[in-house]
C-alpha cells in the first residue's frame, strides 16, 4: 500500500487575476498554481493564493488548497455585494463561486455546480476559456469543441432570495460549428447599436485557414426546472487572417472593435463595417498572453520573454494605427495581470514569476516568486551524507538535497532544493580547526547585546571582539580570562562579572577591570569534566562522579556536594534557566537521567532511559519549547536518538516520553532564544537539526548547516539574531531560520537543462543543455554537454553537439572498460530533430571520461538508428532505449558492442534497473519487465527475456523499481500506478501479469521517478522508496506503508476526507480517483494522500476525537504522534 507526500509544492503559475475580494477598497492578486500538463496546453492548478500589494511588494494574505485542478478564474461583481466574487472552474468540469467571509476570514462557497461534463463531446483541444460579457449579464465557458456553455448572471428580482440574487444561473449549452478555436472574446457593446452580446471566435477551419467569426448571443430564460436555451448566430466572418494569428483583444470605447495578434502583424478589426487595418511588425514575435492597462494601451508578452507596450493611435475616435515598444526582458509569461501605478504581475510556467514596474526607460523587476517548474530531470546530490550512490542512513526531514534541471530556454537553471531550516552565512572569522565549544559574552555592563565570542580549544581559548561597524579583533588578553587553558564554560553573571570554568579552576572576573574577584579549585586537584550554570549557581562535576554546587553570589561558597559513585560517571549536566531550583544530570554506567534539587543535590526524580550500557545520555537540555506548556527535557542518546519528556513543575515527574532518531551518533544540544520567552534547540550531529515548538507540537527540522561541530547564540548589534557556528575547518557567523521552510538555490544556465547527472566521486555535475536563439528572424537550436563543479557551479568543460542534435538522456555510470575493471564515465544519448529517411542516423551515444585535469574526453561514440530516449547500466554494460528497441552495449576500448536487443511495443520512454531486471516504460503500452542474462557457456549469447507485462494502455512517462517485484509508474494524464508481478498466479500467463495494486490521480505529469534506499527503522509507519519530479515544479516523496499500519491509515484518510471540506464542496475521492481517456474510477485504490492525513493536526480537538473514534483508536495523543512522524519524513 502506497503513501505520497509533497516535499516541494507546485510553483508554476498559469492563472492569475486582479479582484476586489477581501475588501471593496483593496485590490488583491489571486494566483492559481498549476498542477497538470496533458497533451494539450491546459491551465490547471490546485491551490489558490491571495496576495495583497504593499509598498514592499506582494505579500501573501491567504492560501487555500482545492480538490481539483483549476482551469479558469474570473471575477464577478453583483450589484448587491460590496466585494467581487471569484469564479473557479476545474478540470473535472466542476465550477463554483467563492466569496470572502469577513467573520471567519476564509473563502466561502456561494454556489457549486457538481458536474458539468458532457460525455458525448470532445474536450477543447486548445484550452478551457472563460469570458464575462461586458454588460455583466452572461458568462461564456469554452469546455468542449463545438460547444459554448452560457451561464446567466442573476439579477435581483421579486421572486429571488438574497442568496439567489448573488449567484449564477444554470448552465445552458450553445452549439457552434467552429472546432479548433484559438481564441475568443466578448466585444464591448456600442451604445444604441448592439442589442445583443457579441462573441468573437478565432479558429482554424478544416482547410487550415485561420478565420474570424462574430456571433450574437440569443438567450431565453427558462421556467421552473428549465435552465432555458441559448444560441450563437453568425453575424460576420473572415477567412483571410494570417496563419500565425493567436489572440483576440476586445477594444472598449471610444474605438470599439477588436485586435488580432499574429506572428508578423497586428490587425485592428471594426466589427460594424467589417474593415480591417493591418500593420506588420518590425520583427516577428510569438505572442503568448496580454493584459489591458486602459482603453487604448495593453501589455503583450512573447515566447522569448520580451515584454511589449502596445498603444492605439486614435483620431476622432477612429483607429489610425498602433505603436509597439519593447519594454524589456522578463521570464517567459504564461499570464499577465496589470495591477496599478505601472505595476504588472508576470506569471510564468517556465521561469520565476515576477512583479515588474513599467517605467519610461523600460521595465524593472521588483520581486520574484521562485518557480522550479518544469522539472525536466533531477538527481539526488546526497541524503545527508556523501557515502556514494547507496543512500543508506536513517531518514529524517530535509536530509535529501535534490538538484533539478528546471525551466526552459532563457529561463533554464539548476536548482538545489532542500527542505529544512536555512542558514545564511554572514561572514567567516577564519580557518580554525578543532574548536571544542563556543560561548557569547557581553564585554561590559554598558553593552546590551553580545559583542564577544569565546572559542574554546583543548589547550587554549581565543577571544574575538566585535564592533558595531562589523570589525572584528582577536584579543590577546580579555578581562583577565585564562586564555592558555581550554574553557569548559563561560558566561555573564550578576554584578557585571564574567564566569570562566576550565578543567582545573573556576574564576569570576570583573568585566571592566579584568580583576579576578573570586577563584575556586577542587581540593584534591581532580579535573573538572562538566560544568553548567545560571546567573546564581554553578554546578560542576569533579573527578567524573562528584557533583559540587557553588553559589555565584557568594564568591563560590560551596552550597553542597554529593558523590554519585553508584550511578557511575557523570556524562552530561545542565542547570536550566526555566527552573532555577534544579539541575539535571545524565550518567554513563546506569544510562539514567536524574532531576536533582540544586540546594541539597538530592534526587527528585530518576528515569532509566535505556538498559543498554553502550547507549548512554550524551547531552541534555531543559527549556521552554511550547508556550503555556510545561518545560521540555531533551536527552541526546549515544545511538542518535533524541528522547523528550514533559517536566511537571510541582511534582517533578517526567511524563509523555517520546523518542526521535536524529542520526547515527549522539547529538549535542545548544539553546537558541526566540521571541515570547520561548527557545529553540540546535542539535549538532552528522545531520544537524533544529528542534522547536509549533502549533502545540515539537517539530524536528534538518538544518542546511553541514559539518557543524559547535554552535552558540550570538545576538550582537552588528549581527542581530545571529549564531556562531564552528566546523572542522573554520568559524563563521550565520543567521538561522526559526522554523523549517523549503530552500531553493538557483544557478542560472539560460538554457534548457534537459538532463542532470551527478558524480559524488568527482564532486561535479554533468548536464545536457539545449539553447535557443533568434538569428536573423530564424530560430536556431543547439545542444551541448557541460561539466560543472558542484560547489561553485562553475563550468569546467563542455562538448558541443552537431546542429539539430539534441541531448535526450544522460547518466553517470560505472562501466567495465574491456580490461575487467570498473571505470566511472558519463554516458549521453542524443537525437536528431530532422532525418531525411528511415535508414539515416537518428541519434548517437557518447561515453565521456573526465581527465585528471577535469576536462572532458570522448572515449567511445556510436551512431544509432533511433533517438536514445533513456539510458541505464546493468552488470557494467550500457542499456539504451531506442525507438521500438532496448539494446545492451558493452564498452570495449573506443567501441560499443551490441550484446542483445529487446523489441518493445511502440517507443521506450524510461528505464528502471534493479539487479538483472529492466523495467521498460513504453510510450503507449505501459510497463514490461525483462531479465538480462550473460552467457552460461563459451560461445553462448546474452539474452533479454520478458518475464512480466502490464496488459493495459497507458501513456507512460516514468517508471521506478520500489520493492520486490513491484514498480511505480506514472502516465501523461497525471495518474500514478503501483504494479506488482503476480507470482502466485495459477498459470504461466497469470505469473507474467503485472497487476495494479494501487492507483491514484496525482494531477501532475511526472517527468522522473528516482529510487532512494533508506534503512527501515523498527517502528516506522512508512518506508520512503522514491522521489517524483513533475512538470509543474512539485517534488513528492513516495513511500510504502508498513503492513501493520495500512488499515489504520486507510480508515484515517476516509475519516478526515468526510470532515474536511474543500472550496466548491468537491469530494476527496472524486479528486484523487484515477482518470484517463479510457477509464474513470470512483476513488483512489490502496493509496494514501499524505497531505490530507497531515490535516489531522490542524483539526479542532473535538474533531480529532471524532476521527479517532471512527478509526477505532482511543488515544488521540497516539494518533497525533503517528501523524507527526509522517510529517517529519518530508
Coordinates of N, CA and C in Angstrom, one line a residue, residues 750-915:
X750 N 20.4 29.7 -18.4 CA 19.9 30.4 -19.6 C 19.8 29.5 -20.8
X751 N 19.7 28.2 -20.5 CA 19.4 27.2 -21.5 C 18.6 26.1 -20.8
X752 N 17.9 25.4 -21.6 CA 17.1 24.3 -21.1 C 18.0 23.2 -20.5
X753 N 17.9 22.9 -19.2 CA 18.7 21.8 -18.6 C 17.9 20.6 -18.8
X754 N 18.2 19.9 -19.9 CA 17.4 18.7 -20.3 C 17.7 17.5 -19.4
X755 N 19.0 17.3 -19.1 CA 19.3 16.1 -18.2 C 20.4 16.5 -17.2
X756 N 20.4 15.9 -16.1 CA 21.3 16.1 -15.0 C 21.9 14.8 -14.5
X757 N 23.2 14.7 -14.3 CA 23.8 13.6 -13.7 C 24.8 14.1 -12.7
X758 N 25.0 13.4 -11.6 CA 25.9 13.8 -10.5 C 26.9 12.7 -10.1
X759 N 28.1 13.1 -10.0 CA 29.2 12.2 -9.5 C 29.7 12.7 -8.2
X760 N 29.4 11.9 -7.2 CA 29.9 12.2 -5.8 C 31.4 12.1 -5.7
X761 N 32.0 11.2 -6.5 CA 33.4 11.0 -6.5 C 34.1 12.2 -7.1
X762 N 33.6 12.7 -8.3 CA 34.2 13.9 -8.9 C 33.8 15.2 -8.3
X763 N 32.7 15.1 -7.5 CA 32.1 16.3 -6.9 C 31.7 17.3 -8.0
X764 N 31.0 16.8 -9.0 CA 30.7 17.6 -10.2 C 29.4 17.1 -10.8
X765 N 28.8 17.9 -11.6 CA 27.6 17.6 -12.4 C 27.9 17.5 -13.9
X766 N 27.2 16.6 -14.5 CA 27.2 16.5 -16.0 C 25.8 16.9 -16.4
X767 N 25.7 17.9 -17.2 CA 24.3 18.4 -17.6 C 24.2 18.5 -19.1
X768 N 23.1 18.1 -19.6 CA 22.9 18.2 -21.1 C 21.9 19.4 -21.3
X769 N 22.3 20.4 -22.1 CA 21.5 21.6 -22.2 C 21.1 21.8 -23.7
X770 N 20.0 22.6 -23.8 CA 19.5 23.0 -25.2 C 19.4 24.5 -25.2
X771 N 20.0 25.1 -26.1 CA 19.9 26.6 -26.3 C 19.1 27.0 -27.5
X772 N 18.3 28.0 -27.4 CA 17.5 28.5 -28.5 C 17.9 30.0 -28.7
X773 N 18.1 30.3 -30.0 CA 18.5 31.7 -30.3 C 17.7 32.1 -31.6
X774 N 17.5 33.4 -31.7 CA 17.0 34.0 -32.9 C 18.1 34.7 -33.6
X775 N 18.3 34.2 -34.9 CA 19.4 34.7 -35.7 C 18.8 35.1 -37.0
X776 N 18.7 36.5 -37.2 CA 18.1 37.0 -38.5 C 16.6 36.5 -38.7
X777 N 15.8 36.6 -37.6 CA 14.4 36.1 -37.6 C 14.2 34.6 -37.8
X778 N 15.3 33.9 -37.7 CA 15.3 32.4 -37.8 C 15.7 31.9 -36.4
X779 N 14.9 30.9 -36.0 CA 15.2 30.2 -34.7 C 16.2 29.1 -34.9
X780 N 17.3 29.1 -34.2 CA 18.3 28.0 -34.2 C 18.3 27.4 -32.8
X781 N 18.6 26.1 -32.8 CA 18.7 25.3 -31.6 C 20.0 24.5 -31.6
X782 N 20.7 24.7 -30.5 CA 22.0 24.0 -30.3 C 21.9 23.2 -28.9
X783 N 22.7 22.2 -28.9 CA 22.8 21.4 -27.6 C 24.2 21.0 -27.3
X784 N 24.4 20.9 -26.0 CA 25.8 20.6 -25.5 C 25.7 19.8 -24.2
X785 N 26.9 19.2 -23.9 CA 27.1 18.5 -22.6 C 28.1 19.3 -21.8
X786 N 27.7 19.7 -20.6 CA 28.6 20.5 -19.7 C 29.0 19.8 -18.5
X787 N 30.3 20.1 -18.1 CA 30.8 19.5 -16.9 C 31.0 20.7 -15.9
X788 N 30.3 20.6 -14.7 CA 30.3 21.8 -13.8 C 30.7 21.3 -12.4
X789 N 31.4 22.2 -11.7 CA 31.8 21.9 -10.3 C 30.6 22.1 -9.4
X790 N 30.5 21.2 -8.4 CA 29.3 21.2 -7.5 C 29.3 22.4 -6.5
X791 N 30.4 22.9 -6.2 CA 30.5 24.0 -5.2 C 30.2 25.3 -5.8
X792 N 31.0 25.7 -6.8 CA 30.9 27.0 -7.4 C 29.9 27.0 -8.6
X793 N 29.4 25.8 -9.0 CA 28.6 25.6 -10.2 C 29.3 26.3 -11.4
X794 N 30.6 26.2 -11.4 CA 31.4 26.8 -12.5 C 31.6 25.7 -13.5
X795 N 31.4 26.2 -14.8 CA 31.6 25.3 -15.9 C 33.1 25.0 -16.1
X796 N 33.4 23.7 -16.1 CA 34.8 23.3 -16.2 C 35.2 22.9 -17.7
X797 N 34.2 22.4 -18.4 CA 34.4 22.0 -19.8 C 33.1 21.7 -20.4
X798 N 33.1 21.6 -21.8 CA 31.8 21.2 -22.4 C 32.1 20.5 -23.8
X799 N 31.2 19.8 -24.2 CA 31.2 19.2 -25.6 C 30.0 19.7 -26.4
X800 N 30.2 20.3 -27.5 CA 29.2 20.8 -28.4 C 28.8 19.7 -29.3
X801 N 27.4 19.5 -29.5 CA 26.9 18.6 -30.5 C 26.7 19.2 -31.8
X802 N 26.3 18.4 -32.8 CA 26.1 18.9 -34.1 C 24.8 19.7 -34.2
X803 N 24.6 20.5 -35.3 CA 23.4 21.2 -35.5 C 22.2 20.2 -35.6
X804 N 21.1 20.6 -35.0 CA 19.8 19.8 -35.0 C 20.0 18.5 -34.1
X805 N 21.1 18.4 -33.4 CA 21.3 17.2 -32.5 C 21.0 17.7 -31.0
X806 N 20.1 17.0 -30.4 CA 19.7 17.4 -29.0 C 20.0 16.3 -28.0
X807 N 20.3 16.7 -26.8 CA 20.5 15.8 -25.7 C 19.2 15.2 -25.3
X808 N 19.1 13.9 -25.2 CA 17.9 13.2 -24.8 C 18.0 12.5 -23.4
X809 N 19.3 12.0 -23.1 CA 19.5 11.2 -21.9 C 20.9 11.4 -21.5
X810 N 21.1 11.3 -20.2 CA 22.5 11.4 -19.6 C 22.5 10.7 -18.3
X811 N 23.5 9.9 -18.0 CA 23.7 9.2 -16.7 C 25.2 9.2 -16.3
X812 N 25.4 9.0 -15.1 CA 26.8 8.7 -14.6 C 26.8 7.2 -14.4
X813 N 27.8 6.5 -14.8 CA 27.8 5.1 -14.8 C 29.2 4.5 -14.4
X814 N 29.2 3.4 -13.7 CA 30.4 2.6 -13.5 C 30.4 1.4 -14.6
X815 N 31.3 1.5 -15.5 CA 31.3 0.6 -16.7 C 32.5 -0.3 -16.6
X816 N 32.4 -1.5 -17.2 CA 33.6 -2.3 -17.5 C 34.3 -1.7 -18.7
X817 N 35.6 -1.5 -18.5 CA 36.4 -0.8 -19.6 C 36.9 -1.8 -20.6
X818 N 36.5 -3.1 -20.6 CA 37.1 -4.0 -21.5 C 38.3 -4.8 -21.0
X819 N 38.9 -4.2 -19.9 CA 40.0 -4.9 -19.3 C 39.7 -5.5 -18.0
X820 N 38.4 -5.6 -17.7 CA 37.9 -6.2 -16.5 C 37.8 -5.3 -15.3
X821 N 38.0 -4.0 -15.4 CA 37.9 -3.1 -14.3 C 36.8 -2.1 -14.5
X822 N 36.2 -1.7 -13.4 CA 35.2 -0.6 -13.5 C 35.8 0.7 -13.6
X823 N 35.2 1.6 -14.4 CA 35.6 3.0 -14.6 C 34.4 3.8 -14.5
X824 N 34.6 5.1 -14.0 CA 33.4 6.0 -13.9 C 33.4 6.8 -15.2
X825 N 32.2 6.8 -15.8 CA 32.0 7.6 -17.1 C 30.6 8.3 -17.1
X826 N 30.5 9.3 -17.9 CA 29.2 9.9 -18.2 C 28.8 9.3 -19.6
X827 N 27.6 8.9 -19.7 CA 27.0 8.4 -20.9 C 25.9 9.3 -21.3
X828 N 26.0 9.7 -22.6 CA 25.0 10.7 -23.1 C 24.3 10.1 -24.4
X829 N 23.0 10.2 -24.5 CA 22.3 9.8 -25.7 C 21.7 11.0 -26.3
X830 N 21.7 11.1 -27.6 CA 21.2 12.3 -28.4 C 20.1 11.8 -29.4
X831 N 19.5 12.8 -30.0 CA 18.5 12.5 -31.1 C 18.6 13.7 -32.1
X832 N 18.4 13.4 -33.4 CA 18.4 14.5 -34.4 C 17.0 14.9 -34.6
X833 N 16.8 16.2 -34.7 CA 15.5 16.8 -34.9 C 14.9 16.4 -36.2
X834 N 15.7 16.3 -37.2 CA 15.2 16.1 -38.6 C 16.1 15.0 -39.3
X835 N 15.4 14.0 -39.8 CA 16.2 12.9 -40.5 C 15.6 12.7 -41.9
X836 N 16.4 12.7 -43.0 CA 15.8 12.6 -44.3 C 15.1 11.3 -44.7
X837 N 15.6 10.2 -44.1 CA 15.0 8.9 -44.5 C 15.1 8.0 -43.3
X838 N 14.5 6.9 -43.4 CA 14.4 6.0 -42.2 C 15.7 5.3 -42.0
X839 N 16.6 5.2 -42.9 CA 17.8 4.5 -42.8 C 19.0 5.4 -42.3
X840 N 18.7 6.6 -42.1 CA 19.8 7.5 -41.7 C 20.0 7.5 -40.2
X841 N 21.1 8.1 -39.8 CA 21.4 8.2 -38.3 C 20.3 9.0 -37.6
X842 N 19.7 8.5 -36.6 CA 18.7 9.3 -35.9 C 19.2 9.7 -34.5
X843 N 20.3 9.3 -34.1 CA 20.9 9.7 -32.8 C 22.2 9.1 -32.5
X844 N 22.9 9.5 -31.4 CA 24.2 9.0 -31.1 C 24.3 8.7 -29.6
X845 N 25.2 7.8 -29.2 CA 25.6 7.5 -27.8 C 27.0 7.9 -27.6
X846 N 27.3 8.7 -26.6 CA 28.6 9.1 -26.3 C 29.0 8.5 -24.9
X847 N 30.2 8.0 -24.8 CA 30.8 7.6 -23.5 C 31.9 8.6 -23.2
X848 N 31.8 9.4 -22.1 CA 32.7 10.5 -21.9 C 33.4 10.3 -20.6
X849 N 34.8 10.5 -20.6 CA 35.6 10.4 -19.4 C 36.0 11.7 -18.9
X850 N 36.4 11.8 -17.7 CA 36.9 13.1 -17.1 C 38.4 12.9 -16.8
X851 N 39.2 13.7 -17.4 CA 40.7 13.6 -17.2 C 41.1 14.1 -15.8
X852 N 42.3 13.8 -15.3 CA 42.8 14.3 -14.1 C 42.8 15.9 -14.0
X853 N 42.8 16.5 -15.2 CA 42.8 17.9 -15.3 C 41.3 18.5 -15.3
X854 N 40.4 17.6 -15.1 CA 38.9 17.9 -15.0 C 38.5 18.4 -16.4
X855 N 38.9 17.8 -17.4 CA 38.4 18.1 -18.8 C 37.7 16.8 -19.3
X856 N 36.8 17.1 -20.3 CA 36.0 16.0 -20.9 C 36.7 15.4 -22.1
X857 N 36.6 14.1 -22.2 CA 37.2 13.4 -23.3 C 36.3 12.3 -23.7
X858 N 35.9 12.3 -25.0 CA 35.0 11.3 -25.6 C 35.8 10.0 -25.8
X859 N 35.5 8.9 -25.1 CA 36.3 7.7 -25.3 C 35.6 6.7 -26.2
X860 N 34.3 6.9 -26.4 CA 33.6 6.0 -27.3 C 32.4 6.7 -27.9
X861 N 32.0 6.4 -29.1 CA 30.9 7.1 -29.8 C 30.2 6.1 -30.7
X862 N 28.9 6.1 -30.8 CA 28.2 5.2 -31.6 C 27.0 5.8 -32.3
X863 N 26.8 5.7 -33.6 CA 25.7 6.2 -34.3 C 24.6 5.1 -34.2
X864 N 23.3 5.6 -33.9 CA 22.2 4.6 -33.8 C 21.1 5.1 -34.7
X865 N 20.2 4.2 -35.0 CA 19.1 4.5 -36.0 C 17.9 5.0 -35.3
X866 N 17.9 5.1 -34.0 CA 16.8 5.7 -33.2 C 17.2 6.7 -32.2
X867 N 16.3 7.6 -31.8 CA 16.6 8.5 -30.8 C 16.9 7.8 -29.5
X868 N 17.9 8.1 -28.8 CA 18.2 7.5 -27.5 C 17.5 8.2 -26.4
X869 N 16.3 7.7 -26.0 CA 15.4 8.4 -25.0 C 15.8 8.1 -23.6
X870 N 16.5 7.0 -23.3 CA 16.8 6.7 -21.9 C 18.0 5.8 -21.9
X871 N 18.8 5.9 -20.8 CA 20.0 5.1 -20.6 C 20.0 4.5 -19.2
X872 N 20.7 3.4 -19.1 CA 20.9 2.7 -17.8 C 22.1 1.8 -17.8
X873 N 22.4 1.2 -16.7 CA 23.6 0.4 -16.5 C 23.1 -0.9 -15.9
X874 N 23.6 -2.0 -16.5 CA 23.3 -3.4 -15.9 C 24.6 -4.2 -16.1
X875 N 25.1 -4.7 -15.0 CA 26.2 -5.6 -15.0 C 27.4 -5.0 -15.7
X876 N 27.6 -3.7 -15.5 CA 28.7 -3.0 -16.1 C 28.6 -2.7 -17.5
X877 N 27.4 -2.9 -18.1 CA 27.1 -2.6 -19.5 C 26.1 -1.5 -19.6
X878 N 26.0 -0.9 -20.8 CA 25.1 0.2 -21.1 C 23.8 -0.3 -21.6
X879 N 22.6 0.1 -21.1 CA 21.3 -0.2 -21.6 C 20.8 1.1 -22.2
X880 N 20.4 1.0 -23.5 CA 19.9 2.2 -24.2 C 18.5 1.9 -24.8
X881 N 17.6 2.9 -24.5 CA 16.2 2.8 -25.0 C 16.2 3.6 -26.3
X882 N 16.1 2.9 -27.4 CA 15.9 3.5 -28.8 C 14.5 3.4 -29.2
X883 N 14.2 3.8 -30.4 CA 12.8 3.7 -30.9 C 12.5 2.2 -31.2
X884 N 11.5 1.7 -30.5 CA 11.0 0.4 -30.6 C 12.0 -0.7 -30.1
X885 N 13.1 -0.3 -29.5 CA 14.1 -1.3 -29.2 C 14.8 -0.8 -27.9
X886 N 15.2 -1.8 -27.1 CA 16.1 -1.7 -26.0 C 17.3 -2.5 -26.2
X887 N 18.5 -1.9 -26.2 CA 19.7 -2.5 -26.6 C 20.7 -2.5 -25.4
X888 N 21.4 -3.6 -25.2 CA 22.5 -3.7 -24.2 C 23.8 -3.6 -25.0
X889 N 24.7 -2.6 -24.6 CA 26.0 -2.5 -25.2 C 27.1 -2.7 -24.2
X890 N 28.2 -3.2 -24.6 CA 29.4 -3.3 -23.8 C 30.5 -2.4 -24.3
X891 N 31.3 -1.8 -23.4 CA 32.3 -0.9 -23.7 C 33.6 -1.7 -23.9
X892 N 34.2 -1.6 -25.1 CA 35.4 -2.3 -25.4 C 36.4 -1.3 -26.0
X893 N 37.1 -0.6 -25.1 CA 38.0 0.5 -25.6 C 37.3 1.6 -26.2
X894 N 37.5 1.9 -27.5 CA 36.8 3.0 -28.2 C 35.5 2.6 -28.8
X895 N 35.1 1.3 -28.6 CA 33.9 0.8 -29.3 C 32.9 0.4 -28.4
X896 N 31.6 0.5 -28.9 CA 30.4 0.0 -28.2 C 29.9 -1.2 -29.0
X897 N 29.9 -2.3 -28.3 CA 29.5 -3.6 -29.0 C 28.1 -4.0 -28.5
X898 N 27.2 -4.2 -29.5 CA 25.9 -4.7 -29.2 C 25.9 -6.1 -28.7
X899 N 25.3 -6.3 -27.6 CA 25.2 -7.6 -27.0 C 23.9 -8.3 -27.2
X900 N 22.8 -7.6 -27.0 CA 21.4 -8.2 -27.1 C 20.4 -7.1 -27.3
X901 N 19.3 -7.4 -27.9 CA 18.2 -6.4 -28.1 C 16.9 -7.0 -27.6
X902 N 15.9 -6.1 -27.4 CA 14.6 -6.4 -27.0 C 13.6 -5.5 -27.7
X903 N 12.6 -6.0 -28.4 CA 11.7 -5.3 -29.2 C 10.5 -4.8 -28.3
X904 N 10.2 -3.5 -28.2 CA 9.1 -3.0 -27.4 C 7.9 -2.8 -28.3
X905 N 6.8 -2.5 -27.6 CA 5.5 -2.3 -28.4 C 5.5 -1.1 -29.3
X906 N 5.9 0.1 -28.7 CA 6.0 1.3 -29.5 C 7.3 2.0 -29.3
X907 N 7.5 2.8 -28.4 CA 8.7 3.5 -28.1 C 9.0 3.5 -26.6
X908 N 10.2 3.0 -26.2 CA 10.5 3.0 -24.8 C 10.8 4.5 -24.3
X909 N 10.3 4.9 -23.2 CA 10.4 6.2 -22.7 C 11.4 6.3 -21.5
X910 N 11.3 5.3 -20.6 CA 12.1 5.3 -19.4 C 12.5 3.9 -19.0
X911 N 13.6 3.8 -18.2 CA 14.1 2.5 -17.8 C 14.3 2.6 -16.3
X912 N 14.1 1.4 -15.6 CA 14.4 1.3 -14.2 C 15.1 -0.1 -14.0
X913 N 16.3 -0.1 -13.6 CA 17.1 -1.3 -13.5 C 17.3 -1.7 -12.0
X914 N 17.0 -3.0 -11.7 CA 17.3 -3.5 -10.4 C 17.8 -4.9 -10.5
X915 N 19.0 -5.1 -10.0 CA 19.6 -6.4 -10.2 C 19.8 -6.8 -11.7

